[in-house]
Amino acid sequence: MTMETTPVRVLRAGEAPESAVLPVADGTVALWLLPMAEDPGAPALLDAEEHRRWKALIREDHRARYLAAHGGLRRLLGHYLGTRPEQVVFVREDCPVCGGPHGRPAVRGGGLHFSLSHSGDLALVGVAATPVGVDVEAHPEAEVSALVADSLHPREREEFARLPAEARPAAFAQCWARKEAYLKGTGEGLAGGLDRMYTGMGPEPAAVPGWSLTDVRVAPSYAAAVALARP
């Protein structure tokens, strides 16, 4: 089952969201694409934990991508919440698997739900009134997709094996994006098990009880998906 989405909008590094943003309402999700360009103003927006994670990254390109993704996320959430980006306070919901304080990221005080994913030169953000998960994946090398496909649902492994070799990396990336979007939406993360839920290798995602799952077009050689809890 698919959902209603607003068009995928692009937020350039260092920019504030445009004023004419459609409101986030039940049954809709706003999607934003954040190209991983340098964002000199992002460090001033981060909280202490984000600063720690940013400084711990060794590679300079990874540090730049972290700033672009998290600076952009804060600008978006500040826009939706009507507050300054640096005043957005993040918390963690309880994990639905073990009950620990490491579940889905959330904003203090509620009011909206969000999800962030980044891969390669892109980051994708989803904002909604109900729990939401997004994932973006660069198409892997053929050897990588063949190796990791063994962790998928048995039916997906069979579908993968029937595909021609040249189609496998893209199909694998789309299937993986669907799964991660759903597992991020529930708050389970990869601990929820990639082989437990069937989302499929076909052109449309399989139905997932209680959720709307939709593929998202973002850029060549990337796959993306969004999962939204149905109210």
Short mmCIF file of C-alpha atoms in Angstrom, two decimals:
data_model
loop_
_atom_site.label_atom_id
_atom_site.label_comp_id
_atom_site.label_asym_id
_atom_site.label_seq_id
_atom_site.Cartn_x
_atom_site.Cartn_y
_atom_site.Cartn_z
CA MET A 1 0.00 0.00 0.00
CA THR A 2 1.43 3.37 -0.99
CA MET A 3 0.98 6.71 0.70
CA GLU A 4 0.57 10.33 -0.22
CA THR A 5 3.89 12.17 -0.27
CA THR A 6 4.83 15.73 -1.02
CA PRO A 7 7.38 16.11 -3.84
CA VAL A 8 10.97 15.36 -2.85
CA ARG A 9 12.40 18.80 -2.17
CA VAL A 10 16.10 19.69 -2.14
CA LEU A 11 17.61 21.63 0.77
CA ARG A 12 20.94 23.11 -0.23
CA ALA A 13 23.74 23.12 2.32
CA GLY A 14 23.52 26.07 4.69
CA GLU A 15 20.08 27.17 3.50
CA ALA A 16 16.88 27.45 5.50
CA PRO A 17 13.79 25.65 4.14
CA GLU A 18 11.58 27.62 1.81
CA SER A 19 8.60 29.24 3.50
CA ALA A 20 5.93 27.59 1.33
CA VAL A 21 6.35 24.11 2.84
CA LEU A 22 3.22 22.01 2.81
CA PRO A 23 2.05 21.24 6.35
CA VAL A 24 2.68 17.74 7.65
CA ALA A 25 -0.65 16.05 8.32
CA ASP A 26 -1.86 12.54 9.05
CA GLY A 27 -1.44 10.32 6.02
CA THR A 28 1.24 12.46 4.37
CA VAL A 29 5.01 12.61 4.61
CA ALA A 30 7.31 15.44 3.53
CA LEU A 31 10.54 14.24 1.93
CA TRP A 32 13.72 16.31 1.69
CA LEU A 33 16.94 15.51 -0.15
CA LEU A 34 20.18 16.92 1.28
CA PRO A 35 23.15 16.84 -1.12
CA MET A 36 26.35 16.30 0.85
CA ALA A 37 27.93 19.69 0.16
CA GLU A 38 30.11 21.62 2.60
CA ASP A 39 28.10 23.42 5.30
CA PRO A 40 30.37 25.80 7.26
CA GLY A 41 27.52 26.93 9.54
CA ALA A 42 26.54 23.43 10.69
CA PRO A 43 28.96 23.06 13.65
CA ALA A 44 27.25 25.93 15.47
CA LEU A 45 23.93 24.06 15.27
CA LEU A 46 25.05 20.75 16.78
CA ASP A 47 24.57 19.68 20.39
CA ALA A 48 27.34 18.16 22.53
CA GLU A 49 26.65 14.56 21.49
CA GLU A 50 26.58 15.47 17.80
CA HIS A 51 29.86 17.35 18.22
CA ARG A 52 31.38 14.27 19.84
CA ARG A 53 30.26 12.00 17.00
CA TRP A 54 31.44 14.49 14.38
CA LYS A 55 34.89 14.91 15.95
CA ALA A 56 35.27 11.12 16.30
CA LEU A 57 35.08 10.62 12.54
CA ILE A 58 38.53 10.12 11.05
CA ARG A 59 37.97 10.71 7.34
CA GLU A 60 37.41 14.31 6.29
CA ASP A 61 34.75 13.39 3.73
CA HIS A 62 32.79 11.53 6.41
CA ARG A 63 32.99 14.57 8.69
CA ALA A 64 31.74 16.87 5.93
CA ARG A 65 28.83 14.53 5.15
CA TYR A 66 27.89 14.30 8.82
CA LEU A 67 27.76 18.09 9.07
CA ALA A 68 25.68 18.43 5.91
CA ALA A 69 23.19 15.77 7.01
CA HIS A 70 22.77 16.84 10.63
CA GLY A 71 22.90 20.56 9.94
CA GLY A 72 20.23 20.14 7.29
CA LEU A 73 18.12 17.97 9.59
CA ARG A 74 18.23 20.62 12.33
CA ARG A 75 17.24 23.37 9.91
CA LEU A 76 14.28 21.31 8.72
CA LEU A 77 13.06 20.36 12.17
CA GLY A 78 13.50 23.90 13.45
CA HIS A 79 11.36 25.10 10.56
CA TYR A 80 8.58 22.61 11.27
CA LEU A 81 8.70 23.18 15.04
CA GLY A 82 8.92 26.96 14.80
CA THR A 83 12.20 27.15 16.73
CA ARG A 84 15.87 27.85 16.04
CA PRO A 85 17.78 24.86 14.63
CA GLU A 86 20.27 24.79 17.51
CA GLN A 87 17.41 24.68 20.03
CA VAL A 88 15.98 21.40 18.73
CA VAL A 89 16.50 18.76 21.45
CA PHE A 90 16.82 15.12 20.43
CA VAL A 91 15.79 12.17 22.60
CA ARG A 92 15.56 8.41 22.09
CA GLU A 93 12.35 6.44 22.39
CA ASP A 94 12.39 3.05 24.09
CA CYS A 95 13.55 0.17 21.91
CA PRO A 96 10.56 -2.01 20.92
CA VAL A 97 12.79 -5.12 20.98
CA CYS A 98 14.41 -4.85 24.43
CA GLY A 99 12.88 -1.75 26.02
CA GLY A 100 16.24 0.02 26.32
CA PRO A 101 16.67 3.77 25.69
CA HIS A 102 18.07 3.35 22.18
CA GLY A 103 14.96 3.22 20.00
CA ARG A 104 13.81 5.61 17.30
CA PRO A 105 15.28 9.17 17.45
CA ALA A 106 12.67 11.79 18.35
CA VAL A 107 12.39 15.46 19.29
CA ARG A 108 11.67 16.42 22.88
CA GLY A 109 8.05 17.40 23.31
CA GLY A 110 6.86 15.45 20.27
CA GLY A 111 4.69 17.19 17.71
CA LEU A 112 6.20 15.43 14.71
CA HIS A 113 8.17 12.37 13.68
CA PHE A 114 11.27 12.30 11.51
CA SER A 115 13.81 9.94 9.99
CA LEU A 116 17.26 10.59 8.50
CA SER A 117 19.32 8.36 6.22
CA HIS A 118 22.49 9.07 4.28
CA SER A 119 24.55 7.12 1.78
CA GLY A 120 27.30 8.29 -0.51
CA ASP A 121 26.63 11.85 -1.63
CA LEU A 122 22.97 12.00 -0.57
CA ALA A 123 20.90 12.23 2.60
CA LEU A 124 17.14 11.78 2.79
CA VAL A 125 14.87 13.15 5.53
CA GLY A 126 11.22 12.26 6.11
CA VAL A 127 8.93 14.36 8.35
CA ALA A 128 5.42 13.22 9.28
CA ALA A 129 2.73 13.31 11.96
CA THR A 130 2.99 9.55 12.55
CA PRO A 131 6.09 7.31 12.93
CA VAL A 132 8.15 7.36 9.75
CA GLY A 133 11.31 5.70 8.46
CA VAL A 134 13.38 6.52 5.39
CA ASP A 135 16.42 4.90 3.84
CA VAL A 136 18.66 5.75 0.89
CA GLU A 137 21.24 3.34 -0.49
CA ALA A 138 23.90 3.72 -3.19
CA HIS A 139 23.87 0.73 -5.52
CA PRO A 140 26.54 -1.69 -4.23
CA GLU A 141 29.15 -3.58 -6.16
CA ALA A 142 27.86 -6.86 -7.58
CA GLU A 143 30.04 -8.90 -5.23
CA VAL A 144 28.69 -7.07 -2.18
CA SER A 145 25.05 -7.52 -3.16
CA ALA A 146 25.60 -11.24 -3.80
CA LEU A 147 27.25 -11.68 -0.40
CA VAL A 148 24.76 -9.70 1.71
CA ALA A 149 21.69 -11.09 -0.10
CA ASP A 150 22.05 -14.21 2.07
CA SER A 151 20.77 -12.14 5.05
CA LEU A 152 17.43 -11.36 3.37
CA HIS A 153 14.07 -13.11 3.65
CA PRO A 154 14.08 -16.59 2.01
CA ARG A 155 11.63 -15.47 -0.70
CA GLU A 156 13.83 -12.45 -1.47
CA ARG A 157 16.88 -14.66 -1.74
CA GLU A 158 15.02 -16.77 -4.31
CA GLU A 159 13.94 -13.65 -6.25
CA PHE A 160 17.50 -12.32 -6.19
CA ALA A 161 18.89 -15.59 -7.55
CA ARG A 162 16.42 -15.50 -10.49
CA LEU A 163 17.46 -12.00 -11.58
CA PRO A 164 20.00 -11.48 -14.38
CA ALA A 165 23.41 -10.56 -12.96
CA GLU A 166 23.30 -6.97 -14.24
CA ALA A 167 19.99 -6.28 -12.47
CA ARG A 168 20.96 -7.62 -9.07
CA PRO A 169 22.77 -4.62 -7.47
CA ALA A 170 19.89 -2.20 -8.12
CA ALA A 171 17.22 -4.71 -7.02
CA PHE A 172 19.18 -5.54 -3.89
CA ALA A 173 19.60 -1.84 -2.99
CA GLN A 174 15.87 -1.21 -3.40
CA CYS A 175 14.94 -4.22 -1.28
CA TRP A 176 17.43 -3.20 1.40
CA ALA A 177 16.11 0.39 1.41
CA ARG A 178 12.55 -0.88 1.90
CA LYS A 179 13.61 -3.04 4.84
CA GLU A 180 15.67 -0.35 6.54
CA ALA A 181 12.92 2.24 6.09
CA TYR A 182 10.44 -0.08 7.80
CA LEU A 183 12.82 -1.11 10.61
CA LYS A 184 13.77 2.52 11.26
CA GLY A 185 10.11 3.45 11.34
CA THR A 186 9.33 0.82 13.96
CA GLY A 187 12.45 1.71 15.93
CA GLU A 188 13.77 -1.86 15.79
CA GLY A 189 16.68 -1.06 13.48
CA LEU A 190 18.73 -3.95 12.13
CA ALA A 191 18.11 -5.81 15.40
CA GLY A 192 14.62 -6.44 14.01
CA GLY A 193 16.11 -8.91 11.54
CA LEU A 194 16.41 -8.44 7.78
CA ASP A 195 15.09 -11.94 7.15
CA ARG A 196 11.91 -11.59 9.23
CA MET A 197 9.86 -9.17 7.10
CA TYR A 198 9.26 -9.72 3.39
CA THR A 199 9.33 -6.51 1.34
CA GLY A 200 10.22 -8.03 -2.03
CA MET A 201 12.59 -7.54 -4.96
CA GLY A 202 9.85 -6.62 -7.43
CA PRO A 203 9.00 -3.23 -8.93
CA GLU A 204 6.61 -2.47 -6.03
CA PRO A 205 7.16 -3.18 -2.33
CA ALA A 206 5.14 -5.90 -0.68
CA ALA A 207 2.39 -4.94 1.77
CA VAL A 208 3.55 -4.59 5.39
CA PRO A 209 0.85 -4.81 8.08
CA GLY A 210 0.17 -1.47 9.76
CA TRP A 211 2.51 0.46 7.48
CA SER A 212 2.53 2.14 4.09
CA LEU A 213 5.76 1.39 2.21
CA THR A 214 6.73 3.34 -0.91
CA ASP A 215 9.80 3.51 -3.15
CA VAL A 216 11.27 6.98 -3.68
CA ARG A 217 13.22 8.18 -6.71
CA VAL A 218 16.18 10.31 -5.64
CA ALA A 219 19.12 10.05 -8.08
CA PRO A 220 20.71 7.66 -10.59
CA SER A 221 22.51 4.72 -8.98
CA TYR A 222 20.63 5.19 -5.69
CA ALA A 223 17.59 3.46 -4.20
CA ALA A 224 15.35 4.91 -1.50
CA ALA A 225 12.14 4.11 0.34
CA VAL A 226 9.84 5.56 2.97
CA ALA A 227 7.68 3.71 5.52
CA LEU A 228 4.84 5.49 7.31
CA ALA A 229 2.77 4.10 10.16
CA ARG A 230 -0.90 4.11 9.25
CA PRO A 231 -2.97 5.95 11.90
#
